[in-house]
Amino acid sequence: MDLYEHQARELFEEYGILVPRAEVADSAKEARASAARLGGRVVVKAQVKTGGRGKAGGVKFARDPAAAELTARQILGMDIKGHTVHSVMLAQPVDIDSEFYVSYVLDRSQGRFLAIASAEGGMDIEEVAATRPEAVVRMAIDPFEGVPHKKAAGIAAAAGLPASAADTLTALWSVLIREDALLVEVNPLVRTAQGQILALDGKVTLDDNASFRQTRWGAQGPADRHEADELEAAAAAKGLNYVKLDGEVGVIGNGAGLVMSTLDVVAGCGARPANFLDIGGGASAQIMADGLSVILSDPSVTAVFVNVFGGITACDAVADGIVRALESVRLTKPLVVRLDGNNAARGRAILDERAHPLVEQATTMDGAARRAAELAHAA
Ligand code: GDP
Ligand code: MN
């Protein structure tokens, strides 16, 4: 789970990293009051879980509380890369002397953490890395050694950061470890005109596997992603693993591995998967009905591909599930079913017997994908 900038800021402050004084507001009126408490002149910053807010017009200066109210009114409700702004952070402006980039990120391929640092902060680090790779320093961090002062000083020196940034680098490492984060990024980390090192923007991604012991942030705040959220939420409520994609072929399968390869095969047939729906091991009638109703309510779906490999839950049980699902869900789009594995023949016979005009069977995954792609395009 990603944290909002203001949550990252709160954490940084707790770990002794200097941050601007700030308050969060979810209305323009509140923004005005916050600005007044903060001394009048403020930076108004959209709180959305995406970067590049500055470029999108989501970070603006206001010279007094009245201007802060106006600016907040402009920013609240704004759409930044598909995220709606529900709140703003008002921060005391900082007089910047120079901007840097620092982050710690889990490097799964190396089984280590990576420190990434650059004296060219403030802008898009991917862009700096692409155009001037020598300006970005990467150093492996042994998770058991962490970032004691000496290591921090080494990172700062290698990247061309001021020596005084070392304490921040050490504190940032503590944030990563103690908060169970997979990523902690500060861009920009700045040196102020007065020579202080200050974190001006923060991104923290927490490891969801540790959420049982990191209860402080609770569930996500107000959902700020619109698009397919309603369907995703409905599926999650039914315990289904559903991910919305942008194609036209609805995909239902049992097991993440099978579903992922099904997406590939569908794409290989020249169609685009509309979603990822894993019904898991126990493909009961209820789960089938729930899965089908989620997929059929996605308007972009023009054909559905059910790909099941029978295991502990055998194909005849899955076929029964489909038949019973057809009683409660009105099928409005063609359904191609491929059953293989345990009791496949019995499962296919059950569907043959039901003989629903919109249900077709195929014996191979490739054949089924081709047919589903064909039906999707014909629709
Ligand atoms: P992002 O665009 O989503 O990364 O948002 P940031 O919080 O990083 O803000 C974008 C840019 O606005 C920063 O890189 C700074 O250059 C600038 N900025 C933000 N806050 C301040 C501030 O207090 N003072 C000054 N001078 N610039 C700021
Ligand atoms: Mn930034």
Short mmCIF file of C-alpha atoms and ligand atoms in Angstrom, two decimals:
data_model
loop_
_atom_site.label_atom_id
_atom_site.label_comp_id
_atom_site.label_asym_id
_atom_site.label_seq_id
_atom_site.Cartn_x
_atom_site.Cartn_y
_atom_site.Cartn_z
CA MET A 1 0.00 0.00 0.00
CA ASP A 2 1.25 3.46 -0.90
CA LEU A 3 1.00 6.24 1.64
CA TYR A 4 -0.10 9.77 0.85
CA GLU A 5 2.58 12.43 0.93
CA HIS A 6 1.22 13.84 4.19
CA GLN A 7 1.41 10.39 5.81
CA ALA A 8 4.99 9.96 4.61
CA ARG A 9 5.74 13.43 5.95
CA GLU A 10 4.30 12.47 9.34
CA LEU A 11 6.52 9.38 9.46
CA PHE A 12 9.63 11.31 8.45
CA GLU A 13 8.98 13.82 11.21
CA GLU A 14 8.73 11.02 13.78
CA TYR A 15 12.08 9.65 12.72
CA GLY A 16 13.75 13.01 13.14
CA ILE A 17 13.88 14.02 9.48
CA LEU A 18 13.22 17.72 8.96
CA VAL A 19 10.04 18.45 7.04
CA PRO A 20 8.11 21.67 6.37
CA ARG A 21 5.32 22.50 8.80
CA ALA A 22 2.10 21.40 7.18
CA GLU A 23 -1.60 20.63 7.59
CA VAL A 24 -4.10 18.65 5.56
CA ALA A 25 -7.44 20.04 4.42
CA ASP A 26 -10.29 18.56 2.45
CA SER A 27 -12.16 21.75 1.74
CA ALA A 28 -11.14 25.18 0.47
CA LYS A 29 -12.41 26.83 3.67
CA GLU A 30 -10.27 24.56 5.82
CA ALA A 31 -7.34 25.27 3.53
CA ARG A 32 -7.75 28.96 4.24
CA ALA A 33 -7.75 28.39 8.01
CA SER A 34 -4.71 26.12 7.75
CA ALA A 35 -2.83 28.70 5.70
CA ALA A 36 -3.58 31.30 8.35
CA ARG A 37 -2.19 29.03 11.09
CA LEU A 38 0.89 28.34 8.97
CA GLY A 39 1.72 32.01 8.61
CA GLY A 40 -0.15 32.97 5.44
CA ARG A 41 2.16 32.08 2.56
CA VAL A 42 1.89 28.36 1.73
CA VAL A 43 2.40 25.71 -0.91
CA VAL A 44 -0.87 23.95 -1.74
CA LYS A 45 -0.25 20.33 -2.71
CA ALA A 46 -2.71 17.80 -4.12
CA GLN A 47 -2.78 14.60 -2.07
CA VAL A 48 -2.94 11.77 -4.59
CA LYS A 49 -0.98 8.58 -4.75
CA THR A 50 0.89 9.38 -7.92
CA GLY A 51 3.96 11.39 -8.82
CA GLY A 52 4.32 14.33 -11.19
CA ARG A 53 1.79 16.42 -9.32
CA GLY A 54 3.86 19.54 -9.89
CA LYS A 55 3.77 19.20 -13.68
CA ALA A 56 0.05 18.42 -13.58
CA GLY A 57 -0.72 21.67 -11.74
CA GLY A 58 -1.25 19.99 -8.39
CA VAL A 59 1.46 21.93 -6.52
CA LYS A 60 0.94 25.70 -6.31
CA PHE A 61 2.09 28.61 -4.19
CA ALA A 62 -0.38 30.90 -2.49
CA ARG A 63 0.69 34.18 -0.94
CA ASP A 64 -2.00 34.49 1.72
CA PRO A 65 -4.92 32.55 3.23
CA ALA A 66 -7.42 33.98 0.72
CA ALA A 67 -5.22 32.86 -2.18
CA ALA A 68 -4.77 29.47 -0.50
CA GLU A 69 -8.54 29.06 -0.42
CA LEU A 70 -8.82 29.86 -4.13
CA THR A 71 -5.92 27.59 -5.05
CA ALA A 72 -7.28 24.74 -2.94
CA ARG A 73 -10.63 25.17 -4.68
CA GLN A 74 -8.87 24.74 -8.04
CA ILE A 75 -6.86 21.71 -6.95
CA LEU A 76 -9.58 19.84 -5.02
CA GLY A 77 -11.52 17.63 -7.42
CA MET A 78 -8.77 17.83 -10.02
CA ASP A 79 -7.91 14.62 -11.88
CA ILE A 80 -4.22 13.75 -11.83
CA LYS A 81 -3.38 10.68 -13.89
CA GLY A 82 -6.72 9.07 -13.08
CA HIS A 83 -6.61 10.00 -9.38
CA THR A 84 -9.19 12.43 -8.02
CA VAL A 85 -7.88 14.95 -5.50
CA HIS A 86 -9.90 14.66 -2.28
CA SER A 87 -7.53 16.59 -0.03
CA VAL A 88 -4.67 19.04 -0.15
CA MET A 89 -1.66 19.55 2.06
CA LEU A 90 -0.77 23.11 2.97
CA ALA A 91 2.92 23.49 3.69
CA GLN A 92 5.13 26.35 4.74
CA PRO A 93 7.20 27.26 1.69
CA VAL A 94 10.87 26.45 1.82
CA ASP A 95 13.62 28.58 0.36
CA ILE A 96 15.46 26.00 -1.76
CA ASP A 97 19.17 26.18 -2.44
CA SER A 98 19.52 22.77 -4.12
CA GLU A 99 17.39 19.70 -4.76
CA PHE A 100 18.47 16.05 -4.47
CA TYR A 101 16.96 12.63 -4.95
CA VAL A 102 17.24 9.72 -2.48
CA SER A 103 15.44 6.42 -2.15
CA TYR A 104 15.73 2.95 -0.74
CA VAL A 105 14.02 0.21 -2.66
CA LEU A 106 13.86 -3.54 -2.36
CA ASP A 107 15.85 -5.17 -5.16
CA ARG A 108 14.22 -8.59 -5.36
CA SER A 109 16.62 -9.94 -7.99
CA GLN A 110 19.58 -9.33 -5.67
CA GLY A 111 17.80 -10.16 -2.43
CA ARG A 112 19.00 -6.81 -1.14
CA PHE A 113 17.99 -3.23 -0.79
CA LEU A 114 19.28 -0.59 -3.09
CA ALA A 115 20.08 2.99 -2.20
CA ILE A 116 19.55 5.32 -5.13
CA ALA A 117 20.78 8.88 -4.85
CA SER A 118 21.36 11.78 -7.17
CA ALA A 119 22.37 15.42 -6.90
CA GLU A 120 19.85 16.08 -9.66
CA GLY A 121 16.66 15.94 -7.66
CA GLY A 122 13.30 17.55 -8.08
CA MET A 123 12.70 16.18 -11.54
CA ASP A 124 11.71 12.81 -12.86
CA ILE A 125 14.44 10.43 -11.70
CA GLU A 126 13.65 7.93 -14.48
CA GLU A 127 14.41 10.70 -16.95
CA VAL A 128 17.71 11.56 -15.25
CA ALA A 129 18.64 7.86 -15.17
CA ALA A 130 17.85 7.53 -18.89
CA THR A 131 19.62 10.64 -20.13
CA ARG A 132 22.46 11.01 -17.61
CA PRO A 133 22.94 7.62 -15.91
CA GLU A 134 26.24 8.77 -14.40
CA ALA A 135 24.29 11.31 -12.33
CA VAL A 136 22.43 8.54 -10.47
CA VAL A 137 24.29 6.47 -7.87
CA ARG A 138 23.09 3.00 -6.87
CA MET A 139 24.53 1.18 -3.90
CA ALA A 140 23.50 -2.21 -2.55
CA ILE A 141 22.54 -2.25 1.12
CA ASP A 142 23.01 -5.38 3.16
CA PRO A 143 19.73 -5.59 5.12
CA PHE A 144 21.55 -6.82 8.23
CA GLU A 145 24.07 -3.98 8.18
CA GLY A 146 21.62 -1.29 7.17
CA VAL A 147 22.78 2.30 6.77
CA PRO A 148 24.93 3.33 9.72
CA HIS A 149 26.53 6.77 9.57
CA LYS A 150 29.60 5.59 7.67
CA LYS A 151 27.55 3.98 4.93
CA ALA A 152 25.29 7.03 4.75
CA ALA A 153 28.30 9.31 4.39
CA GLY A 154 29.56 7.06 1.59
CA ILE A 155 26.25 7.29 -0.31
CA ALA A 156 26.14 11.07 0.12
CA ALA A 157 29.73 11.48 -1.09
CA ALA A 158 29.28 9.18 -4.08
CA ALA A 159 26.13 10.98 -5.22
CA GLY A 160 27.41 14.49 -4.61
CA LEU A 161 25.01 15.21 -1.75
CA PRO A 162 26.16 17.47 1.10
CA ALA A 163 27.82 15.58 3.96
CA SER A 164 25.07 16.90 6.24
CA ALA A 165 22.55 14.71 4.36
CA ALA A 166 24.04 11.57 5.94
CA ASP A 167 21.88 11.74 9.09
CA THR A 168 18.77 11.95 6.91
CA LEU A 169 19.91 8.89 4.96
CA THR A 170 20.31 6.94 8.20
CA ALA A 171 16.93 8.06 9.54
CA LEU A 172 15.28 7.20 6.23
CA TRP A 173 16.66 3.69 6.48
CA SER A 174 15.01 3.35 9.89
CA VAL A 175 11.71 4.39 8.34
CA LEU A 176 12.08 1.64 5.74
CA ILE A 177 12.92 -1.09 8.24
CA ARG A 178 10.70 -0.20 11.16
CA GLU A 179 7.67 0.61 9.06
CA ASP A 180 8.05 -2.50 6.85
CA ALA A 181 8.32 -0.45 3.69
CA LEU A 182 9.38 -1.72 0.27
CA LEU A 183 10.16 1.78 -0.94
CA VAL A 184 10.98 5.07 0.69
CA GLU A 185 11.65 7.93 -1.68
CA VAL A 186 12.35 11.60 -1.11
CA ASN A 187 12.26 13.78 -4.20
CA PRO A 188 13.25 16.43 -3.65
CA LEU A 189 15.41 16.25 -0.58
CA VAL A 190 16.55 19.85 -0.39
CA ARG A 191 19.23 21.99 1.14
CA THR A 192 17.60 25.23 2.20
CA ALA A 193 19.15 28.63 1.80
CA GLN A 194 19.87 28.37 5.55
CA GLY A 195 21.80 25.12 5.02
CA GLN A 196 19.24 22.71 6.51
CA ILE A 197 18.49 19.34 4.91
CA LEU A 198 14.76 18.92 4.52
CA ALA A 199 12.43 16.31 2.95
CA LEU A 200 10.07 18.25 0.69
CA ASP A 201 8.16 15.35 -0.85
CA GLY A 202 7.87 11.73 0.22
CA LYS A 203 6.68 8.47 -1.17
CA VAL A 204 6.41 5.38 1.02
CA THR A 205 5.19 1.99 -0.16
CA LEU A 206 4.41 -0.41 2.68
CA ASP A 207 4.72 -4.16 2.39
CA ASP A 208 1.13 -5.45 2.55
CA ASN A 209 2.43 -8.74 3.95
CA ALA A 210 3.30 -6.85 7.11
CA SER A 211 -0.03 -5.06 7.47
CA PHE A 212 -0.93 -7.35 10.39
CA ARG A 213 1.71 -5.60 12.49
CA GLN A 214 1.51 -2.16 10.88
CA THR A 215 -2.03 -1.32 11.83
CA ARG A 216 -1.56 2.39 12.13
CA TRP A 217 -2.75 3.36 8.66
CA GLY A 218 -5.74 1.03 8.80
CA ALA A 219 -7.50 0.42 5.54
CA GLN A 220 -6.95 2.76 2.61
CA GLY A 221 -8.33 6.25 2.93
CA PRO A 222 -11.14 7.34 0.63
CA ALA A 223 -10.68 5.52 -2.67
CA ASP A 224 -9.14 7.95 -5.12
CA ARG A 225 -9.00 5.77 -8.19
CA HIS A 226 -12.21 5.83 -10.18
CA GLU A 227 -12.29 3.67 -13.35
CA ALA A 228 -13.11 0.03 -12.56
CA ASP A 229 -13.13 0.47 -8.84
CA GLU A 230 -16.74 -0.37 -8.33
CA LEU A 231 -16.35 -3.77 -9.96
CA GLU A 232 -13.07 -4.43 -8.18
CA ALA A 233 -14.68 -3.55 -4.87
CA ALA A 234 -17.70 -5.76 -5.62
CA ALA A 235 -15.41 -8.65 -6.52
CA ALA A 236 -13.25 -8.14 -3.42
CA ALA A 237 -16.40 -8.16 -1.28
CA LYS A 238 -17.18 -11.59 -2.72
CA GLY A 239 -13.64 -12.77 -2.03
CA LEU A 240 -12.72 -12.90 -5.72
CA ASN A 241 -9.35 -11.95 -7.07
CA TYR A 242 -10.37 -9.57 -9.87
CA VAL A 243 -8.24 -7.10 -11.77
CA LYS A 244 -9.64 -4.88 -14.48
CA LEU A 245 -7.65 -4.68 -17.72
CA ASP A 246 -8.53 -2.78 -20.91
CA GLY A 247 -9.48 -5.49 -23.41
CA GLU A 248 -12.68 -7.21 -24.47
CA VAL A 249 -12.29 -10.89 -23.52
CA GLY A 250 -13.40 -11.66 -19.97
CA VAL A 251 -11.12 -14.29 -18.43
CA ILE A 252 -12.06 -16.62 -15.58
CA GLY A 253 -9.66 -19.29 -14.44
CA ASN A 254 -8.67 -21.24 -11.37
CA GLY A 255 -5.25 -20.42 -9.98
CA ALA A 256 -3.11 -17.35 -10.65
CA GLY A 257 -0.62 -19.24 -12.83
CA LEU A 258 -3.30 -20.60 -15.14
CA VAL A 259 -5.05 -17.24 -15.34
CA MET A 260 -1.82 -15.46 -16.22
CA SER A 261 -0.99 -17.89 -19.00
CA THR A 262 -4.59 -17.60 -20.21
CA LEU A 263 -4.07 -13.83 -20.56
CA ASP A 264 -0.99 -14.53 -22.68
CA VAL A 265 -2.78 -17.02 -24.90
CA VAL A 266 -5.71 -14.64 -25.42
CA ALA A 267 -3.26 -11.89 -26.34
CA GLY A 268 -1.48 -14.35 -28.65
CA CYS A 269 -4.77 -14.80 -30.53
CA GLY A 270 -4.92 -11.09 -31.26
CA ALA A 271 -7.51 -10.19 -28.64
CA ARG A 272 -7.09 -8.29 -25.41
CA PRO A 273 -8.08 -9.64 -22.00
CA ALA A 274 -10.68 -7.47 -20.27
CA ASN A 275 -9.72 -8.61 -16.80
CA PHE A 276 -8.03 -11.12 -14.61
CA LEU A 277 -10.38 -13.19 -12.49
CA ASP A 278 -8.99 -16.01 -10.42
CA ILE A 279 -11.72 -18.10 -8.80
CA GLY A 280 -9.12 -20.07 -6.86
CA GLY A 281 -9.21 -23.73 -6.02
CA GLY A 282 -12.81 -24.23 -4.95
CA ALA A 283 -14.79 -23.30 -8.06
CA SER A 284 -18.22 -23.81 -6.53
CA ALA A 285 -21.48 -22.78 -8.16
CA GLN A 286 -21.61 -19.72 -5.93
CA ILE A 287 -18.10 -18.64 -6.86
CA MET A 288 -18.82 -19.25 -10.56
CA ALA A 289 -22.02 -17.25 -10.34
CA ASP A 290 -20.23 -14.42 -8.53
CA GLY A 291 -17.37 -14.46 -11.04
CA LEU A 292 -19.69 -14.48 -14.04
CA SER A 293 -21.85 -11.69 -12.69
CA VAL A 294 -18.79 -9.51 -12.07
CA ILE A 295 -17.47 -10.12 -15.58
CA LEU A 296 -20.81 -9.72 -17.32
CA SER A 297 -21.35 -6.34 -15.67
CA ASP A 298 -18.19 -5.02 -17.28
CA PRO A 299 -19.52 -3.25 -20.41
CA SER A 300 -16.26 -3.70 -22.32
CA VAL A 301 -16.50 -7.50 -22.20
CA THR A 302 -17.84 -8.96 -25.46
CA ALA A 303 -16.99 -12.64 -24.87
CA VAL A 304 -15.96 -14.70 -21.84
CA PHE A 305 -13.35 -17.43 -21.66
CA VAL A 306 -13.60 -19.84 -18.73
CA ASN A 307 -10.40 -21.83 -18.47
CA VAL A 308 -10.35 -24.45 -15.72
CA PHE A 309 -7.91 -27.17 -14.91
CA GLY A 310 -9.64 -29.61 -12.61
CA GLY A 311 -7.69 -30.67 -9.57
CA ILE A 312 -9.08 -31.21 -6.11
CA THR A 313 -12.16 -29.44 -7.36
CA ALA A 314 -12.84 -31.67 -10.35
CA CYS A 315 -14.22 -30.53 -13.72
CA ASP A 316 -17.66 -32.02 -13.10
CA ALA A 317 -18.01 -29.88 -9.98
CA VAL A 318 -16.96 -26.83 -11.98
CA ALA A 319 -19.41 -27.71 -14.77
CA ASP A 320 -22.15 -28.08 -12.15
CA GLY A 321 -21.12 -24.70 -10.88
CA ILE A 322 -21.45 -23.16 -14.34
CA VAL A 323 -24.85 -24.78 -14.90
CA ARG A 324 -26.14 -23.53 -11.58
CA ALA A 325 -24.60 -20.11 -12.18
CA LEU A 326 -26.61 -19.95 -15.42
CA GLU A 327 -29.76 -20.23 -13.30
CA SER A 328 -28.99 -17.11 -11.33
CA VAL A 329 -27.04 -15.04 -13.86
CA ARG A 330 -28.59 -14.11 -17.17
CA LEU A 331 -25.92 -14.85 -19.76
CA THR A 332 -25.79 -12.01 -22.27
CA LYS A 333 -22.46 -12.70 -23.93
CA PRO A 334 -20.93 -15.83 -25.47
CA LEU A 335 -19.06 -18.09 -23.09
CA VAL A 336 -16.26 -20.39 -24.22
CA VAL A 337 -15.40 -23.09 -21.71
CA ARG A 338 -12.32 -25.24 -21.68
CA LEU A 339 -12.30 -27.96 -19.05
CA ASP A 340 -9.30 -30.19 -18.61
CA GLY A 341 -7.79 -32.26 -15.83
CA ASN A 342 -9.62 -34.29 -13.21
CA ASN A 343 -13.02 -35.58 -14.49
CA ALA A 344 -12.84 -33.46 -17.67
CA ALA A 345 -15.02 -35.84 -19.70
CA ARG A 346 -17.77 -35.81 -17.09
CA GLY A 347 -17.61 -32.04 -16.83
CA ARG A 348 -17.90 -31.59 -20.60
CA ALA A 349 -20.88 -33.98 -20.70
CA ILE A 350 -22.69 -31.90 -18.07
CA LEU A 351 -22.28 -28.74 -20.15
CA ASP A 352 -23.28 -30.56 -23.35
CA GLU A 353 -26.42 -31.72 -21.69
CA ARG A 354 -27.29 -28.19 -20.50
CA ALA A 355 -26.85 -27.05 -24.14
CA HIS A 356 -27.10 -23.33 -23.43
CA PRO A 357 -27.13 -21.51 -26.78
CA LEU A 358 -24.42 -19.04 -25.67
CA VAL A 359 -22.07 -21.64 -24.16
CA GLU A 360 -19.47 -23.36 -26.32
CA GLN A 361 -16.77 -25.80 -25.34
CA ALA A 362 -13.26 -26.29 -26.62
CA THR A 363 -10.88 -29.04 -25.62
CA THR A 364 -7.62 -27.09 -25.73
CA MET A 365 -6.58 -23.81 -24.21
CA ASP A 366 -5.34 -22.49 -27.60
CA GLY A 367 -8.51 -23.54 -29.39
CA ALA A 368 -10.68 -21.96 -26.72
CA ALA A 369 -8.70 -18.72 -26.76
CA ARG A 370 -8.95 -18.51 -30.56
CA ARG A 371 -12.71 -19.03 -30.42
CA ALA A 372 -13.15 -16.50 -27.61
CA ALA A 373 -11.11 -13.94 -29.58
CA GLU A 374 -13.23 -14.61 -32.67
CA LEU A 375 -16.49 -14.20 -30.76
CA ALA A 376 -15.22 -11.07 -29.05
CA HIS A 377 -14.38 -9.49 -32.37
CA ALA A 378 -17.63 -10.57 -34.03
CA ALA A 379 -19.65 -8.89 -31.28
P1 GDP B 1 5.65 16.02 -7.37
O1 GDP B 1 5.63 16.86 -8.60
O2 GDP B 1 4.43 15.15 -7.25
O3 GDP B 1 6.91 15.24 -7.23
O4 GDP B 1 5.55 17.04 -6.12
P2 GDP B 1 6.68 17.74 -5.25
O5 GDP B 1 6.20 17.81 -3.86
O6 GDP B 1 8.00 17.10 -5.44
O7 GDP B 1 6.71 19.21 -5.80
C1 GDP B 1 7.15 19.49 -7.10
C2 GDP B 1 8.19 20.59 -7.08
O8 GDP B 1 7.66 21.76 -6.53
C3 GDP B 1 9.42 20.28 -6.23
O9 GDP B 1 10.38 19.51 -6.92
C4 GDP B 1 9.93 21.67 -5.91
O10 GDP B 1 10.78 22.12 -6.95
C5 GDP B 1 8.68 22.50 -5.90
N1 GDP B 1 8.32 22.81 -4.50
C6 GDP B 1 7.52 22.10 -3.68
N2 GDP B 1 7.47 22.67 -2.45
C7 GDP B 1 8.27 23.75 -2.51
C8 GDP B 1 8.66 24.76 -1.57
O11 GDP B 1 8.28 24.77 -0.41
N3 GDP B 1 9.50 25.71 -2.01
C9 GDP B 1 9.98 25.75 -3.30
N4 GDP B 1 10.79 26.73 -3.65
N5 GDP B 1 9.64 24.83 -4.20
C10 GDP B 1 8.80 23.85 -3.82
MN MN B 2 8.40 15.05 -5.92
#
